[in-house]
Amino acid sequence: MNRFLPWGLLSGVALAFLLLFIAYPILGVLLRSFLGENGTFSLEGFAIFLTQGRYLEAFFNSIVLGLSVTASCTVVGVFLAFIVARFEIPFSNVVFLLPLSVLIIPELISAQSWIMVFGNNGLVTNLLHELGLPFPRFYGWFGLIYVMTLTYYVHIFLAALAALRGFDHSLEEAGQSLGTAPLRTHIKVVLPTIVPAVLSAGLVVFTLVVGNFAISIALGQRVPLLSVLTYRSFISELGGNPTMQSTLATVSILLVVSVLSVQRWYISRRDYQMVAGRTPLRARLAGWKARIAGGFAGLVIVLSLLPAFVVLVGSVTVSRGPVMYWGQFTLDNYVRIFDFNLNVVFNSLRFASLATLLGVSFATLVSYLLVKKRNALSSTLDYLLLLPLTISGTVLGIALAQGFNSGPLVLTGTAAIMVLAMMLRRLPFGVRNASSNLHNISGSLEEASVSLGVPPVRTFFNVVLPLMAPGIAAAAILTWVTTVAELSASVVIYQAGQETLPIQIFRLINSDLMARASAFGVIDMIIILVPVFLGIRVMKVRLFSS
């Protein structure tokens, strides 16, 4: 049998797909940032970026915001993980629902809900105004850091919790037996061992913050940010010279790549290895310590889940334009959707279904090729799959729109590019989930099947694929919920008639029609919640096992 067939051929097909739809558009953005209006080599875009204050201000604001939110997420996430890992608290089971809140409550809906509470016409803002009490303006640094911290701290919480549970308690006991105080032992012994996990999660948070579009444009009205400026540059210059939008996109990519390089350099200089040992037992607190630990965990839980409740109440609240009459209820917001906007719901279902089906199928194949059938193309496949992680959704949308608006393959303006953007955004995570249990499948099973005369492809479908099913199911659910909530790439490339639920919510928030936006938000959360519930409760899928 030809050793190139069939897996070498499939690796080539997968590589060609990634080169065409990931490498080519991104390379195009990078190259266009070095072209002037007449199409010749020019550094005009970078000269404008470095000399016009608003661009540099947006660049430094994005860095400060990324560092601030990463720092606040680290404090909240590590402290909460330490409480959950080391102490018994009254509602510890509820804490484990926090990762689900990230899935069920998209960041756009989270921003919307906090605007309804603390915004110009917010519930708390109006209440304090009637009492004559001042309240700081929510639109700006305070609102951005507050909402993003509550949106992204879960990433660091999960990483720190896993590291703390893998810590060998005998090291801590050894330190204290030598006369070191418990607090000093935690700082000198425990903390260094969880630093690599926290740094990796911190990098994810930083990239999410720098590339964030939904919260930034909703709350950063007076804080210029790179992601919002890139989006506005694309919208205002659509059809004109793309130099500036390409330059901003290139700066965004270089910023994330630089942070990734620094993080890898730092971790490479530290070597922490933990052998199997005793996991520390959770202690029971009493007195003021129990009140502080329980109060902090309870506050984080309430603030994390509050957006869903606020949006639910807002969706049945009477409104006249931007004014909401809290305490007066109606179903008119839902009736209006069913009468005039069902196409928005169908668009979300259609695009997300296709993106999930194509994304999971491709991720399953590529994960199998990378884990079980490595060849000369595998390293290149690995690197190309990392590219979507280094760019924001806005940059990906611009790259696709610019890359396929002319030439032999024109996709700009079609539904295909919406599906493609949704699929590519979540592809790295899909591959990671699909390959989660591939490492545990023995190669002898495949060899036994092939030795009995079963062709390799048939062996894959009959032997390997059923064993991969749990990882594929998790990949499908996570891909589904993130594509249904996708906004940053689709808002750049959608055309009239292609509006999805997040795009419609974004437009209504911009028009201050919060009650109607809430009704769309509730429908969006239901569409997300149903497969998550079925996967966890019925299919027993472990979404966060990898």
Coordinates of C-alpha atoms in Angstrom, one line a residue:
M1 CA 0.0 0.0 0.0
N2 CA 1.2 3.5 -0.8
R3 CA 2.3 5.0 2.6
F4 CA 1.2 8.5 1.4
L5 CA -2.5 7.3 1.2
P6 CA -4.8 8.1 2.7
W7 CA -3.5 10.1 5.7
G8 CA -0.7 11.9 3.9
L9 CA -3.2 13.1 1.3
L10 CA -5.6 14.2 3.9
S11 CA -2.9 16.1 5.7
G12 CA -2.1 17.9 2.4
V13 CA -5.8 18.7 2.0
A14 CA -6.1 20.1 5.5
L15 CA -2.9 22.1 5.1
A16 CA -4.2 23.6 1.8
F17 CA -7.4 24.6 3.5
L18 CA -5.6 26.3 6.4
L19 CA -3.2 28.0 3.9
L20 CA -6.1 29.3 1.9
F21 CA -8.4 30.5 4.6
I22 CA -6.1 31.4 7.5
A23 CA -2.5 32.1 6.2
Y24 CA -3.5 33.8 3.0
P25 CA -5.9 36.4 4.5
I26 CA -3.6 37.2 7.4
L27 CA -0.5 37.5 5.2
G28 CA -2.6 39.8 3.0
V29 CA -3.3 42.1 5.9
L30 CA 0.3 42.2 6.9
L31 CA 1.5 43.0 3.3
R32 CA -1.2 45.6 2.7
S33 CA 0.0 47.5 5.8
F34 CA 3.2 48.1 3.9
L35 CA 1.5 49.5 0.8
G36 CA 0.5 53.1 0.0
E37 CA -2.6 54.4 -1.8
N38 CA -0.9 53.8 -5.2
G39 CA -0.1 50.2 -4.4
T40 CA 3.7 50.6 -4.0
F41 CA 5.8 49.9 -0.9
S42 CA 5.2 52.5 1.8
L43 CA 5.4 53.0 5.5
E44 CA 2.7 55.6 5.4
G45 CA 0.3 53.6 7.6
F46 CA 2.9 53.2 10.3
A47 CA 3.9 56.8 10.0
I48 CA 0.3 57.9 10.6
F49 CA 0.0 55.4 13.4
L50 CA 3.1 56.8 15.2
T51 CA 2.3 60.5 14.6
Q52 CA -1.4 60.8 15.2
G53 CA -2.2 60.9 18.9
R54 CA -5.5 58.9 18.8
Y55 CA -3.8 55.8 17.4
L56 CA -1.0 55.8 19.9
E57 CA -3.5 56.6 22.7
A58 CA -5.6 53.6 21.6
F59 CA -2.5 51.4 21.5
F60 CA -1.4 52.3 25.0
N61 CA -4.9 52.2 26.3
S62 CA -5.3 48.6 25.0
I63 CA -2.1 47.5 26.8
V64 CA -3.1 49.2 30.0
L65 CA -6.6 47.7 29.9
G66 CA -5.1 44.2 29.1
L67 CA -2.7 44.4 32.0
S68 CA -5.3 45.9 34.4
V69 CA -7.9 43.3 33.6
T70 CA -5.4 40.4 33.7
A71 CA -4.1 41.6 37.1
S72 CA -7.7 41.9 38.5
C73 CA -8.7 38.5 37.1
T74 CA -5.6 37.0 38.6
V75 CA -6.4 38.4 42.1
V76 CA -10.0 37.3 41.9
G77 CA -9.4 33.9 40.2
V78 CA -6.4 32.8 42.3
F79 CA -8.1 33.9 45.6
L80 CA -11.3 32.1 44.7
A81 CA -9.5 29.0 43.6
F82 CA -7.5 28.9 46.8
I83 CA -10.7 29.2 48.9
V84 CA -12.4 26.4 46.9
A85 CA -9.3 24.1 46.9
R86 CA -8.4 24.5 50.6
F87 CA -11.6 25.3 52.5
E88 CA -15.1 24.0 52.9
I89 CA -17.5 26.8 52.1
P90 CA -21.4 26.5 52.2
F91 CA -22.0 26.7 48.4
S92 CA -18.9 25.1 46.9
N93 CA -21.1 23.1 44.5
V94 CA -22.4 26.3 43.0
V95 CA -18.9 27.6 42.4
F96 CA -18.4 24.9 39.8
L97 CA -21.2 26.4 37.8
L98 CA -19.1 29.5 37.2
P99 CA -17.4 28.1 34.0
L100 CA -20.9 27.5 32.6
S101 CA -21.7 31.2 33.2
V102 CA -19.0 32.1 30.7
L103 CA -20.7 29.9 28.1
I104 CA -24.3 30.7 28.8
I105 CA -23.9 34.5 29.2
P106 CA -22.1 36.0 26.1
E107 CA -19.9 39.0 26.8
L108 CA -22.2 41.3 24.8
I109 CA -25.1 40.3 27.0
S110 CA -23.0 40.7 30.1
A111 CA -22.1 44.3 29.1
Q112 CA -25.7 45.0 28.2
S113 CA -26.9 43.8 31.6
W114 CA -24.4 45.9 33.6
I115 CA -25.4 49.0 31.5
M116 CA -29.0 48.3 32.5
V117 CA -27.9 48.4 36.1
F118 CA -25.2 51.1 36.2
G119 CA -25.6 52.9 32.8
N120 CA -27.0 56.4 32.2
N121 CA -30.6 55.1 32.6
G122 CA -29.7 52.1 34.8
L123 CA -31.7 50.8 37.7
V124 CA -29.1 51.6 40.4
T125 CA -28.1 54.9 38.7
N126 CA -31.7 56.2 38.7
L127 CA -32.2 55.0 42.3
L128 CA -29.1 56.8 43.6
H129 CA -30.1 59.9 41.5
E130 CA -33.5 60.0 43.3
L131 CA -31.7 59.7 46.6
G132 CA -29.4 62.5 45.7
L133 CA -26.3 60.3 45.8
P134 CA -23.5 60.7 43.2
F135 CA -22.4 57.6 41.2
P136 CA -19.2 57.5 39.1
R137 CA -19.7 57.3 35.3
F138 CA -19.9 53.7 34.3
Y139 CA -18.8 54.3 30.7
G140 CA -15.0 54.3 30.8
W141 CA -12.1 52.6 32.6
F142 CA -14.2 51.7 35.6
G143 CA -16.9 49.9 33.6
L144 CA -14.4 48.3 31.2
I145 CA -12.3 46.8 34.0
Y146 CA -15.3 45.8 36.1
V147 CA -17.2 44.0 33.4
M148 CA -14.2 42.4 31.8
T149 CA -12.9 41.1 35.1
L150 CA -16.3 39.4 35.8
T151 CA -16.3 38.0 32.3
Y152 CA -12.8 36.6 32.1
Y153 CA -11.6 35.7 35.6
V154 CA -13.0 32.2 35.2
H155 CA -10.1 31.3 32.9
I156 CA -7.6 32.0 35.7
F157 CA -9.8 30.4 38.3
L158 CA -9.9 27.1 36.4
A159 CA -6.1 27.1 35.8
A160 CA -5.3 27.9 39.4
L161 CA -7.7 25.4 40.8
A162 CA -6.3 22.6 38.7
A163 CA -2.7 23.5 39.8
L164 CA -3.7 23.7 43.5
R165 CA -5.4 20.3 43.3
G166 CA -2.2 18.8 41.8
F167 CA 0.0 20.3 44.5
D168 CA 1.8 17.8 46.8
H169 CA 0.8 18.7 50.4
S170 CA 3.9 17.1 51.8
L171 CA 6.0 20.1 50.4
E172 CA 3.9 22.5 52.4
E173 CA 4.1 20.4 55.5
A174 CA 7.9 20.2 55.1
G175 CA 8.1 24.0 55.0
Q176 CA 6.0 24.5 58.1
S177 CA 7.9 21.7 60.0
L178 CA 11.1 23.8 59.5
G179 CA 9.5 26.7 61.3
T180 CA 8.1 28.7 58.3
A181 CA 4.8 30.5 59.0
P182 CA 1.8 29.2 56.9
L183 CA 1.5 32.5 55.0
R184 CA 5.2 32.5 54.1
T185 CA 5.0 28.9 53.1
H186 CA 2.1 29.7 50.7
I187 CA 4.1 32.5 49.2
K188 CA 7.5 30.7 49.0
V189 CA 6.3 27.1 48.2
V190 CA 2.7 27.0 46.9
L191 CA 2.6 30.2 44.8
P192 CA 5.6 29.5 42.5
T193 CA 4.2 26.1 41.5
I194 CA 1.0 27.6 40.2
V195 CA 2.6 30.5 38.4
P196 CA 3.1 28.7 35.0
A197 CA -0.6 27.7 34.9
V198 CA -1.7 31.2 36.0
L199 CA 0.6 32.8 33.4
S200 CA -0.8 30.7 30.6
A201 CA -4.3 31.6 31.6
G202 CA -3.3 35.2 32.0
L203 CA -2.0 35.3 28.5
V204 CA -5.4 34.0 27.3
V205 CA -7.2 36.7 29.3
F206 CA -4.8 39.4 27.9
T207 CA -5.4 38.4 24.3
L208 CA -9.2 38.3 24.9
V209 CA -9.1 41.8 26.4
V210 CA -6.9 43.3 23.7
G211 CA -9.1 41.7 21.0
N212 CA -12.4 42.3 22.8
F213 CA -14.9 44.2 20.7
A214 CA -18.4 43.8 22.4
I215 CA -17.6 45.2 25.8
S216 CA -15.1 47.7 24.5
I217 CA -17.5 49.4 22.1
A218 CA -20.4 49.2 24.6
L219 CA -18.5 50.7 27.6
G220 CA -15.4 52.4 26.2
Q221 CA -17.1 55.4 24.6
R222 CA -14.4 57.8 26.1
V223 CA -11.5 55.4 26.0
P224 CA -10.0 54.9 22.6
L225 CA -9.1 51.2 22.1
L226 CA -7.3 49.4 19.3
S227 CA -10.1 46.9 18.6
V228 CA -12.8 49.5 18.3
L229 CA -10.6 51.9 16.3
T230 CA -9.8 49.0 13.9
Y231 CA -13.5 48.2 13.4
R232 CA -14.4 51.9 12.9
S233 CA -11.5 52.3 10.5
F234 CA -12.8 49.4 8.4
I235 CA -16.4 50.6 8.4
S236 CA -15.5 54.2 7.5
E237 CA -13.0 53.2 4.8
L238 CA -14.8 50.3 3.2
G239 CA -14.2 50.5 -0.5
G240 CA -11.3 52.9 -0.1
N241 CA -7.7 52.7 0.7
P242 CA -7.2 49.8 3.2
T243 CA -3.7 50.8 4.4
M244 CA -4.8 52.2 7.8
Q245 CA -7.1 49.3 8.7
S246 CA -4.4 46.8 7.7
T247 CA -1.8 48.8 9.8
L248 CA -4.1 48.7 12.9
A249 CA -4.7 45.0 12.3
T250 CA -1.0 44.4 12.0
V251 CA -0.3 46.3 15.2
S252 CA -2.9 44.2 17.0
I253 CA -1.3 41.0 15.8
L254 CA 2.3 42.1 16.7
L255 CA 1.1 43.1 20.2
V256 CA -0.4 39.7 21.0
V257 CA 2.6 37.9 19.4
S258 CA 5.0 40.0 21.5
V259 CA 3.1 39.1 24.7
L260 CA 3.1 35.4 23.8
S261 CA 6.8 35.5 23.2
V262 CA 7.5 37.2 26.6
Q263 CA 5.3 34.7 28.3
R264 CA 7.0 31.7 26.7
W265 CA 10.5 33.2 27.5
Y266 CA 9.5 33.6 31.1
I267 CA 8.2 30.1 31.6
S268 CA 11.2 28.6 29.8
R269 CA 13.5 30.1 32.4
R270 CA 11.6 28.3 35.2
D271 CA 11.3 24.6 35.8
Y272 CA 8.7 23.4 38.3
Q273 CA 7.9 19.7 38.3
M274 CA 5.4 18.1 40.7
V275 CA 5.5 14.4 41.4
A276 CA 2.4 12.6 42.5
G277 CA 1.6 13.2 46.2
R278 CA -1.1 13.9 48.7
T279 CA -3.7 16.5 47.8
P280 CA -4.3 18.7 50.8
L281 CA -7.6 18.1 52.5
R282 CA -10.1 21.0 52.7
A283 CA -10.3 22.6 56.1
R284 CA -13.4 23.9 57.9
L285 CA -13.1 27.6 58.7
A286 CA -14.8 29.3 61.6
G287 CA -15.4 32.8 62.8
W288 CA -14.4 35.9 60.8
K289 CA -12.3 33.8 58.4
A290 CA -15.3 31.7 57.4
R291 CA -17.3 34.9 56.9
I292 CA -14.6 36.5 54.7
A293 CA -14.0 33.4 52.6
G294 CA -17.7 32.5 52.2
G295 CA -18.7 36.2 51.6
F296 CA -16.1 36.6 48.9
A297 CA -17.0 33.4 47.1
G298 CA -20.7 34.2 47.4
L299 CA -20.2 37.8 46.1
V300 CA -18.3 36.5 43.0
I301 CA -21.0 33.9 42.3
V302 CA -23.8 36.5 42.6
L303 CA -22.0 39.0 40.4
S304 CA -21.2 36.3 37.8
L305 CA -24.8 35.1 37.4
L306 CA -26.5 38.4 37.9
P307 CA -26.4 39.4 34.2
A308 CA -28.6 36.5 33.2
F309 CA -31.2 37.5 35.7
V310 CA -31.1 41.3 34.8
V311 CA -31.5 40.5 31.1
L312 CA -34.4 38.1 31.8
V313 CA -36.2 40.8 33.8
G314 CA -35.3 43.5 31.3
S315 CA -36.9 41.5 28.5
V316 CA -40.3 41.6 30.1
T317 CA -40.1 45.2 31.3
V318 CA -42.2 48.0 29.7
S319 CA -40.1 50.5 27.8
R320 CA -40.6 53.7 25.8
G321 CA -37.5 54.1 23.7
P322 CA -34.5 54.2 26.0
V323 CA -36.6 54.6 29.1
M324 CA -37.4 51.4 31.0
Y325 CA -40.2 51.3 33.5
W326 CA -38.9 48.8 36.1
G327 CA -41.7 47.0 37.9
Q328 CA -44.1 47.1 34.9
F329 CA -44.1 44.0 32.8
T330 CA -45.1 43.1 29.2
L331 CA -44.4 40.4 26.6
D332 CA -44.5 42.9 23.7
N333 CA -40.7 42.6 23.2
Y334 CA -41.1 38.9 22.4
V335 CA -44.2 39.4 20.3
R336 CA -42.3 41.9 18.2
I337 CA -39.5 39.4 17.6
F338 CA -41.9 36.7 16.5
D339 CA -43.8 39.1 14.3
F340 CA -40.9 40.9 12.6
N341 CA -37.4 39.4 13.5
L342 CA -37.6 35.6 13.3
N343 CA -35.2 35.7 10.4
V344 CA -32.5 36.9 12.9
V345 CA -33.1 33.8 15.0
F346 CA -33.0 31.5 11.9
N347 CA -29.8 33.2 10.7
S348 CA -28.1 32.4 14.0
L349 CA -29.3 28.8 13.9
R350 CA -28.3 28.4 10.3
F351 CA -24.8 29.9 10.5
A352 CA -24.0 28.3 13.8
S353 CA -25.2 24.9 12.8
L354 CA -23.1 24.9 9.6
A355 CA -20.0 26.3 11.4
T356 CA -20.3 23.7 14.1
L357 CA -20.8 20.8 11.7
L358 CA -17.9 21.9 9.4
G359 CA -15.7 23.0 12.3
V360 CA -16.1 19.8 14.3
S361 CA -15.6 17.5 11.3
F362 CA -12.4 19.3 10.3
A363 CA -11.2 19.4 14.0
T364 CA -11.8 15.7 14.4
L365 CA -9.8 14.9 11.2
V366 CA -6.9 17.2 12.0
S367 CA -6.7 16.1 15.7
Y368 CA -6.4 12.5 14.5
L369 CA -3.8 13.4 11.9
L370 CA -1.7 15.4 14.5
V371 CA -1.9 12.8 17.3
K372 CA -1.9 9.5 15.5
K373 CA -0.6 10.0 12.0
R374 CA 2.1 12.6 12.2
N375 CA 4.2 13.3 9.1
A376 CA 6.3 16.0 7.5
L377 CA 3.3 18.3 7.3
S378 CA 2.2 18.0 10.9
S379 CA 4.4 20.8 12.3
T380 CA 3.1 23.3 9.7
L381 CA -0.5 22.2 10.5
D382 CA 0.2 22.9 14.2
Y383 CA 1.5 26.4 13.6
L384 CA -1.3 27.4 11.3
L385 CA -3.9 26.2 13.8
L386 CA -2.4 28.6 16.4
L387 CA -2.8 31.6 14.1
P388 CA -6.5 32.3 15.0
L389 CA -5.5 32.5 18.6
T390 CA -3.1 35.4 17.9
I391 CA -5.7 37.6 16.2
S392 CA -8.9 39.2 17.4
G393 CA -12.2 38.5 15.7
T394 CA -12.3 42.0 14.2
V395 CA -8.9 41.4 12.6
L396 CA -10.0 38.0 11.3
G397 CA -13.1 39.5 9.8
I398 CA -11.1 42.3 8.1
A399 CA -8.6 39.7 6.8
L400 CA -11.3 37.6 5.3
A401 CA -13.2 40.5 3.8
Q402 CA -10.1 42.0 2.2
G403 CA -8.7 38.6 1.1
F404 CA -11.8 37.4 -0.7
N405 CA -13.4 40.5 -2.1
S406 CA -11.9 40.0 -5.6
G407 CA -10.1 37.4 -7.7
P408 CA -11.1 33.8 -8.5
L409 CA -12.7 33.1 -5.2
V410 CA -15.1 36.0 -4.1
L411 CA -16.8 35.3 -0.8
T412 CA -17.3 38.9 0.7
G413 CA -21.0 39.6 1.1
T414 CA -22.0 35.9 1.0
A415 CA -23.3 33.7 3.8
A416 CA -20.3 31.4 3.2
I417 CA -17.9 34.0 4.7
M418 CA -20.1 34.3 7.8
V419 CA -19.9 30.5 8.3
L420 CA -16.2 30.5 7.5
A421 CA -15.4 33.2 10.1
M422 CA -17.4 31.5 12.8
M423 CA -15.7 28.2 12.1
L424 CA -12.1 29.5 11.9
R425 CA -12.5 31.5 15.2
R426 CA -13.1 28.4 17.2
L427 CA -11.0 25.9 15.3
P428 CA -8.0 25.7 17.7
F429 CA -10.3 25.0 20.6
G430 CA -12.2 22.4 18.6
V431 CA -9.0 20.6 17.8
R432 CA -8.0 20.7 21.4
N433 CA -11.2 19.2 22.6
A434 CA -11.5 16.6 19.9
S435 CA -8.0 15.3 20.6
S436 CA -8.5 15.3 24.4
N437 CA -8.8 11.5 24.7
L438 CA -6.9 10.5 21.5
H439 CA -3.7 10.2 23.5
N440 CA -5.3 7.4 25.6
I441 CA -6.4 5.3 22.6
S442 CA -3.8 2.5 22.1
G443 CA -2.4 2.2 18.6
S444 CA -2.6 -1.6 18.9
L445 CA -6.4 -1.4 18.4
E446 CA -5.9 0.1 14.9
E447 CA -3.1 -2.3 14.1
A448 CA -5.2 -5.3 15.1
S449 CA -8.1 -4.1 12.8
V450 CA -5.8 -3.4 9.9
S451 CA -4.0 -6.7 10.3
L452 CA -7.4 -8.4 9.9
G453 CA -7.8 -6.8 6.5
V454 CA -10.0 -3.8 7.4
P455 CA -8.9 -0.7 5.3
P456 CA -7.4 2.2 7.3
V457 CA -10.3 4.6 6.7
R458 CA -12.9 2.0 7.7
T459 CA -10.8 1.2 10.8
F460 CA -10.9 4.9 11.7
F461 CA -14.7 5.1 11.4
N462 CA -15.4 1.7 13.1
V463 CA -12.7 1.7 15.9
V464 CA -11.2 5.1 16.5
L465 CA -14.2 7.4 16.0
P466 CA -16.4 5.8 18.6
L467 CA -13.6 6.1 21.2
M468 CA -13.2 9.8 20.3
A469 CA -16.9 10.4 20.7
P470 CA -16.8 12.1 24.2
G471 CA -14.1 14.6 23.1
I472 CA -16.0 15.3 19.8
A473 CA -19.2 15.9 21.7
A474 CA -17.5 18.4 24.0
A475 CA -15.9 20.1 21.0
A476 CA -19.4 20.3 19.3
I477 CA -21.1 21.8 22.3
L478 CA -18.3 24.4 22.9
T479 CA -18.1 25.3 19.2
W480 CA -21.9 25.7 19.1
V481 CA -22.2 28.0 22.1
T482 CA -19.3 30.2 21.0
T483 CA -20.5 30.5 17.4
V484 CA -24.0 31.4 18.5
A485 CA -22.5 34.2 20.6
E486 CA -19.9 35.3 18.0
L487 CA -19.9 39.0 17.2
S488 CA -16.5 40.6 16.6
A489 CA -15.8 38.9 13.3
S490 CA -19.4 38.6 11.9
V491 CA -20.2 42.3 12.7
V492 CA -17.4 43.3 10.2
I493 CA -18.5 41.1 7.3
Y494 CA -22.2 40.7 7.5
Q495 CA -24.5 42.2 4.9
A496 CA -28.2 43.2 5.0
G497 CA -30.4 40.1 5.7
Q498 CA -27.5 38.2 7.4
E499 CA -28.0 39.7 10.9
T500 CA -27.5 37.2 13.7
L501 CA -28.7 37.5 17.3
P502 CA -25.5 39.1 18.6
I503 CA -25.4 41.6 15.7
Q504 CA -29.1 42.5 16.4
I505 CA -28.4 42.9 20.1
F506 CA -25.4 45.1 19.3
R507 CA -27.5 47.3 17.0
L508 CA -30.3 47.7 19.6
I509 CA -27.8 48.5 22.4
N510 CA -26.3 51.2 20.2
S511 CA -29.8 52.6 19.8
D512 CA -30.4 52.4 23.6
L513 CA -33.3 50.0 23.1
M514 CA -32.4 47.8 26.0
A515 CA -35.7 46.0 26.6
R516 CA -35.8 44.8 23.0
A517 CA -32.1 43.9 23.2
S518 CA -32.8 41.9 26.4
A519 CA -35.5 39.8 24.6
F520 CA -33.0 38.9 21.9
G521 CA -30.5 38.2 24.6
V522 CA -32.8 35.7 26.4
I523 CA -33.4 33.9 23.2
D524 CA -29.7 33.8 22.5
M525 CA -29.0 32.3 26.0
I526 CA -31.8 29.7 25.6
I527 CA -30.2 28.6 22.2
I528 CA -26.9 28.3 24.0
L529 CA -28.2 26.7 27.2
V530 CA -30.2 23.8 25.6
P531 CA -27.3 21.9 24.1
V532 CA -25.1 22.6 27.1
F533 CA -27.9 21.1 29.4
L534 CA -28.4 18.1 27.1
G535 CA -24.7 17.5 26.8
I536 CA -24.0 17.6 30.6
R537 CA -27.2 16.1 32.0
V538 CA -28.2 13.6 29.3
M539 CA -25.0 12.7 27.4
K540 CA -22.7 13.2 30.5
V541 CA -20.2 15.2 28.5
R542 CA -17.3 16.7 30.5
L543 CA -16.9 20.1 28.9
F544 CA -13.9 21.3 30.9
S545 CA -11.9 18.0 31.1
S546 CA -9.2 19.3 28.7

